[in-house]
Short mmCIF file of C-alpha atoms and ligand atoms in Angstrom, two decimals:
data_model
loop_
_atom_site.label_atom_id
_atom_site.label_comp_id
_atom_site.label_asym_id
_atom_site.label_seq_id
_atom_site.Cartn_x
_atom_site.Cartn_y
_atom_site.Cartn_z
CA MET A 1 57.14 -21.15 -23.79
CA ARG A 2 55.97 -24.70 -24.39
CA LEU A 3 54.34 -25.90 -21.21
CA VAL A 4 52.57 -29.19 -20.43
CA LEU A 5 50.17 -29.51 -17.49
CA LEU A 6 50.07 -33.08 -16.27
CA GLY A 7 47.71 -34.43 -13.63
CA PRO A 8 44.69 -36.63 -13.05
CA PRO A 9 41.20 -35.59 -14.20
CA GLY A 10 39.99 -32.91 -11.80
CA SER A 11 43.51 -31.81 -10.82
CA GLY A 12 42.73 -28.36 -12.22
CA LYS A 13 44.63 -28.44 -15.52
CA GLY A 14 41.91 -26.57 -17.41
CA THR A 15 41.20 -24.12 -14.60
CA TYR A 16 44.88 -23.14 -14.30
CA ALA A 17 45.61 -23.19 -18.03
CA SER A 18 42.73 -20.76 -18.67
CA ARG A 19 44.37 -18.31 -16.24
CA LEU A 20 47.98 -18.98 -17.23
CA ASN A 21 47.47 -18.20 -20.92
CA ILE A 22 46.88 -14.51 -20.16
CA ARG A 23 49.98 -14.34 -17.96
CA LEU A 24 52.28 -16.32 -20.25
CA GLY A 25 51.04 -14.88 -23.55
CA VAL A 26 50.58 -18.25 -25.26
CA PRO A 27 47.33 -20.09 -26.08
CA HIS A 28 45.67 -22.72 -23.89
CA ILE A 29 45.25 -25.91 -25.89
CA SER A 30 42.87 -28.43 -24.31
CA THR A 31 42.43 -31.72 -26.14
CA GLY A 32 39.30 -32.26 -24.01
CA HIS A 33 37.81 -29.04 -25.52
CA ILE A 34 38.87 -30.13 -29.01
CA VAL A 35 37.20 -33.52 -28.48
CA ARG A 36 33.97 -31.99 -27.08
CA ASP A 37 33.80 -29.42 -29.91
CA GLU A 38 34.13 -32.17 -32.50
CA ILE A 39 31.37 -34.20 -30.80
CA LYS A 40 29.14 -31.13 -30.58
CA ALA A 41 29.66 -30.41 -34.28
CA GLY A 42 28.20 -33.86 -35.00
CA THR A 43 30.84 -34.78 -37.60
CA GLU A 44 31.67 -38.40 -38.54
CA LEU A 45 34.85 -38.06 -36.49
CA GLY A 46 32.79 -36.67 -33.61
CA LYS A 47 30.49 -39.70 -33.66
CA GLN A 48 33.46 -42.03 -33.74
CA ILE A 49 35.28 -40.47 -30.76
CA ARG A 50 32.16 -40.02 -28.64
CA ARG A 51 32.10 -43.78 -28.03
CA TYR A 52 35.36 -43.54 -26.13
CA SER A 53 34.99 -40.30 -24.24
CA ASP A 54 31.44 -40.88 -22.95
CA ARG A 55 32.63 -44.00 -21.18
CA GLY A 56 35.69 -42.35 -19.68
CA GLY A 57 38.11 -44.05 -22.07
CA LEU A 58 40.81 -42.40 -24.16
CA VAL A 59 40.39 -41.50 -27.81
CA PRO A 60 42.89 -43.70 -29.76
CA ASP A 61 46.38 -42.23 -30.04
CA GLU A 62 46.43 -41.93 -33.88
CA ILE A 63 43.23 -39.88 -33.86
CA ILE A 64 44.07 -37.54 -30.99
CA ILE A 65 47.65 -37.00 -32.20
CA GLU A 66 46.36 -35.90 -35.59
CA MET A 67 43.82 -33.54 -33.99
CA LEU A 68 46.53 -32.01 -31.78
CA GLN A 69 49.01 -31.68 -34.62
CA ALA A 70 46.43 -29.74 -36.66
CA ARG A 71 45.85 -27.38 -33.72
CA LEU A 72 49.57 -26.78 -33.06
CA ASP A 73 50.10 -26.00 -36.75
CA ARG A 74 47.91 -22.90 -36.44
CA PRO A 75 49.81 -19.59 -36.34
CA ASP A 76 48.83 -18.64 -32.77
CA CYS A 77 51.00 -21.52 -31.48
CA ALA A 78 54.17 -20.19 -33.13
CA LYS A 79 55.44 -18.65 -29.87
CA GLY A 80 54.38 -21.60 -27.75
CA PHE A 81 51.39 -23.09 -25.95
CA ILE A 82 50.03 -24.51 -22.72
CA LEU A 83 48.91 -28.10 -23.22
CA ASP A 84 46.06 -29.33 -21.01
CA GLY A 85 45.15 -33.01 -21.39
CA PHE A 86 47.90 -33.96 -23.82
CA PRO A 87 49.98 -36.10 -23.76
CA ARG A 88 48.06 -38.81 -21.92
CA THR A 89 50.04 -41.89 -23.06
CA ILE A 90 53.70 -42.66 -23.80
CA PRO A 91 53.06 -42.86 -27.58
CA GLN A 92 51.44 -39.39 -27.39
CA ALA A 93 54.50 -38.04 -25.53
CA ASP A 94 56.77 -39.50 -28.20
CA ALA A 95 54.65 -37.92 -30.94
CA LEU A 96 54.71 -34.56 -29.15
CA GLY A 97 58.51 -34.75 -28.85
CA LYS A 98 58.67 -34.91 -32.63
CA ILE A 99 56.32 -31.94 -33.10
CA ALA A 100 57.86 -29.54 -30.56
CA GLU A 101 60.52 -29.16 -27.91
CA ILE A 102 58.86 -28.97 -24.47
CA ASP A 103 60.33 -26.50 -21.95
CA LEU A 104 58.55 -27.61 -18.80
CA VAL A 105 56.04 -30.15 -17.46
CA ILE A 106 54.07 -29.19 -14.35
CA ASN A 107 52.81 -32.26 -12.48
CA LEU A 108 49.71 -31.46 -10.40
CA ASN A 109 49.51 -33.63 -7.28
CA VAL A 110 45.99 -33.81 -5.83
CA PRO A 111 44.54 -36.38 -3.42
CA ASP A 112 41.69 -38.59 -4.74
CA GLU A 113 39.12 -37.23 -2.25
CA ILE A 114 39.58 -33.73 -3.67
CA ILE A 115 39.39 -34.98 -7.26
CA ILE A 116 36.10 -36.75 -6.65
CA GLN A 117 34.65 -33.72 -4.82
CA ARG A 118 35.67 -31.45 -7.67
CA LEU A 119 34.47 -33.58 -10.56
CA SER A 120 31.15 -34.47 -9.03
CA ASN A 121 30.39 -30.76 -8.45
CA ARG A 122 31.85 -29.39 -11.67
CA LEU A 123 29.89 -27.21 -14.09
CA VAL A 124 31.13 -26.21 -17.54
CA CYS A 125 29.97 -23.40 -19.82
CA ARG A 126 28.38 -24.71 -23.00
CA ARG A 127 29.50 -21.65 -24.92
CA CYS A 128 33.07 -20.79 -23.78
CA GLY A 129 34.18 -23.84 -21.78
CA ALA A 130 34.83 -21.90 -18.53
CA ILE A 131 34.87 -24.17 -15.47
CA PHE A 132 32.89 -23.64 -12.24
CA ASN A 133 32.17 -25.70 -9.13
CA THR A 134 28.99 -25.69 -7.08
CA LEU A 135 31.04 -25.92 -3.84
CA THR A 136 34.26 -24.04 -4.38
CA LEU A 137 34.03 -21.88 -7.48
CA LYS A 138 30.40 -20.85 -7.67
CA PRO A 139 29.09 -18.84 -10.60
CA LYS A 140 27.59 -15.47 -9.59
CA LYS A 141 24.20 -16.54 -11.00
CA ASP A 142 22.99 -20.15 -10.83
CA LEU A 143 23.83 -22.11 -14.01
CA ILE A 144 24.97 -18.97 -15.87
CA CYS A 145 28.59 -18.40 -16.94
CA ASP A 146 30.30 -15.37 -15.32
CA GLU A 147 32.50 -14.93 -18.39
CA CYS A 148 30.03 -15.02 -21.28
CA GLY A 149 26.48 -15.52 -19.93
CA GLY A 150 26.31 -19.01 -21.49
CA GLU A 151 24.47 -21.94 -19.94
CA LEU A 152 26.37 -24.14 -17.44
CA TYR A 153 25.97 -27.93 -17.59
CA THR A 154 27.39 -31.13 -16.11
CA ARG A 155 29.67 -32.99 -18.51
CA ASP A 156 28.52 -36.46 -19.63
CA ASP A 157 31.73 -37.93 -18.23
CA ASP A 158 31.40 -36.26 -14.80
CA ARG A 159 28.96 -38.95 -13.58
CA PRO A 160 30.26 -41.06 -10.63
CA GLU A 161 30.71 -44.35 -12.58
CA VAL A 162 32.58 -42.57 -15.36
CA ILE A 163 34.76 -40.59 -12.91
CA LYS A 164 35.96 -43.90 -11.46
CA GLU A 165 36.85 -45.22 -14.89
CA ARG A 166 38.72 -42.00 -15.81
CA LEU A 167 40.84 -42.27 -12.65
CA THR A 168 41.66 -45.91 -13.47
CA VAL A 169 42.63 -44.96 -17.03
CA TYR A 170 44.76 -42.10 -15.68
CA ARG A 171 46.72 -44.42 -13.37
CA ARG A 172 47.25 -47.01 -16.06
CA GLU A 173 47.96 -44.88 -19.15
CA THR A 174 48.99 -41.40 -18.02
CA ALA A 175 50.77 -41.72 -14.65
CA PRO A 176 53.81 -43.38 -16.32
CA LEU A 177 54.45 -40.01 -17.99
CA ILE A 178 55.50 -38.61 -14.60
CA GLU A 179 58.64 -40.77 -14.54
CA HIS A 180 59.10 -40.32 -18.29
CA TYR A 181 59.38 -36.53 -17.94
CA ARG A 182 61.19 -36.68 -14.59
CA ASN A 183 63.92 -38.72 -16.28
CA LYS A 184 64.21 -36.02 -18.94
CA GLU A 185 64.55 -33.44 -16.10
CA LEU A 186 61.59 -31.49 -17.44
CA LEU A 187 59.17 -32.14 -14.56
CA LYS A 188 58.30 -29.93 -11.58
CA ASP A 189 55.75 -30.93 -8.94
CA VAL A 190 53.00 -28.66 -7.63
CA TYR A 191 50.85 -29.81 -4.68
CA CYS A 192 47.26 -28.98 -3.81
CA ASP A 193 46.01 -30.74 -0.66
CA ASP A 194 43.18 -28.43 0.27
CA LEU A 195 39.85 -28.08 -1.56
CA LYS A 196 39.71 -24.44 -0.45
CA THR A 197 43.01 -23.35 -2.04
CA SER A 198 42.00 -20.84 -4.72
CA PRO A 199 43.13 -21.30 -8.34
CA GLU A 200 45.03 -17.99 -8.12
CA VAL A 201 47.34 -19.42 -5.42
CA ILE A 202 48.29 -22.41 -7.58
CA VAL A 203 48.65 -20.21 -10.66
CA GLU A 204 51.16 -18.02 -8.75
CA ARG A 205 53.13 -21.13 -7.77
CA ILE A 206 53.32 -22.21 -11.39
CA ILE A 207 54.33 -18.70 -12.53
CA SER A 208 57.14 -18.61 -9.98
CA ILE A 209 58.49 -21.96 -11.24
CA VAL A 210 58.35 -20.66 -14.82
CA SER A 211 60.05 -17.44 -13.77
CA ASN A 212 62.80 -19.16 -11.72
CA LEU A 213 63.66 -21.23 -14.79
CA GLY A 214 64.04 -18.03 -16.81
CA LEU A 215 61.16 -19.00 -19.10
CA LEU A 216 58.99 -15.89 -18.69
CA GLN A 217 58.77 -13.98 -21.96
CA PRO A 218 59.40 -10.23 -21.57
P1 LIG O 301 39.67 -34.44 -17.71
O1 LIG O 301 38.82 -33.57 -16.89
O2 LIG O 301 39.43 -35.90 -17.48
O3 LIG O 301 41.13 -34.07 -17.68
P2 LIG O 301 39.45 -33.66 -20.54
O4 LIG O 301 38.50 -32.56 -20.73
O5 LIG O 301 40.91 -33.35 -20.62
O6 LIG O 301 39.09 -34.34 -19.16
O7 LIG O 301 39.15 -34.84 -21.59
C1 LIG O 301 37.86 -35.37 -21.75
C2 LIG O 301 37.90 -36.64 -22.58
O8 LIG O 301 38.42 -36.36 -23.89
C3 LIG O 301 38.82 -37.73 -22.04
O9 LIG O 301 38.21 -38.53 -21.06
C4 LIG O 301 39.14 -38.52 -23.33
O10 LIG O 301 38.09 -39.37 -23.70
C5 LIG O 301 39.24 -37.43 -24.37
N1 LIG O 301 40.66 -36.95 -24.47
C6 LIG O 301 41.12 -35.72 -24.16
N2 LIG O 301 42.45 -35.64 -24.34
C7 LIG O 301 42.86 -36.85 -24.78
C8 LIG O 301 44.11 -37.42 -25.11
N3 LIG O 301 45.26 -36.70 -25.05
N4 LIG O 301 44.13 -38.72 -25.50
C9 LIG O 301 43.02 -39.45 -25.58
N5 LIG O 301 41.80 -38.98 -25.26
C10 LIG O 301 41.71 -37.70 -24.86
ZN1 LIG O 302 30.98 -19.01 -20.84
#
């Protein structure tokens, strides 16, 4: 099962992918996590890519493609993967096509008002990357991760000015992938118009698409 989750920042890719991996039996690969881990590790590469991501821009294709390729080469990806945050440009999609054959692309459709609400109230676990929201997906204890007890924080790029830039970059660089994958007949749309819809509801919708296509592994 090689699944791509496509959608603007804040459309829930990471939230759904972290629940789908258990159900689909393949790992959740988030290029955003890979980028943040590299920055946190303070490597030369981390310093170089921080300049782009802090401002809401994309890490250059050559760099991110190499980072993704290294991750997909690891043995846990042999049976497939759920990609969250990759591809984000047409050259990335072309590179991915050479690395693996994609079974399905889920396009998450979410109105801008919901995106802005979600991103400006998002909290992320410093230790395990789990995602919470101070309005809709509250942690049981303030600023503590339900999953691992780690500390919750607001991402550097979840500030209002940077959110605006990320949405602009999405429309310019990533939205063209919708038609790209629709033309290849790989794309299915999923809609979320209500801030109160729980992640589980959307996850079930995605599972039923996967299952109707005969892609569920026994
Ligand atoms: P979002 O919530 O915007 O979907 P992510 O966690 O997926 O955020 O990504 C955070 C940042 O990491 C992006 O704004 C970008 O700078 C960098 N990044 C992640 N994936 C890619 C990619 N495929 N291409 C280029 N940059 C990326
Ligand atoms: Zn955690």
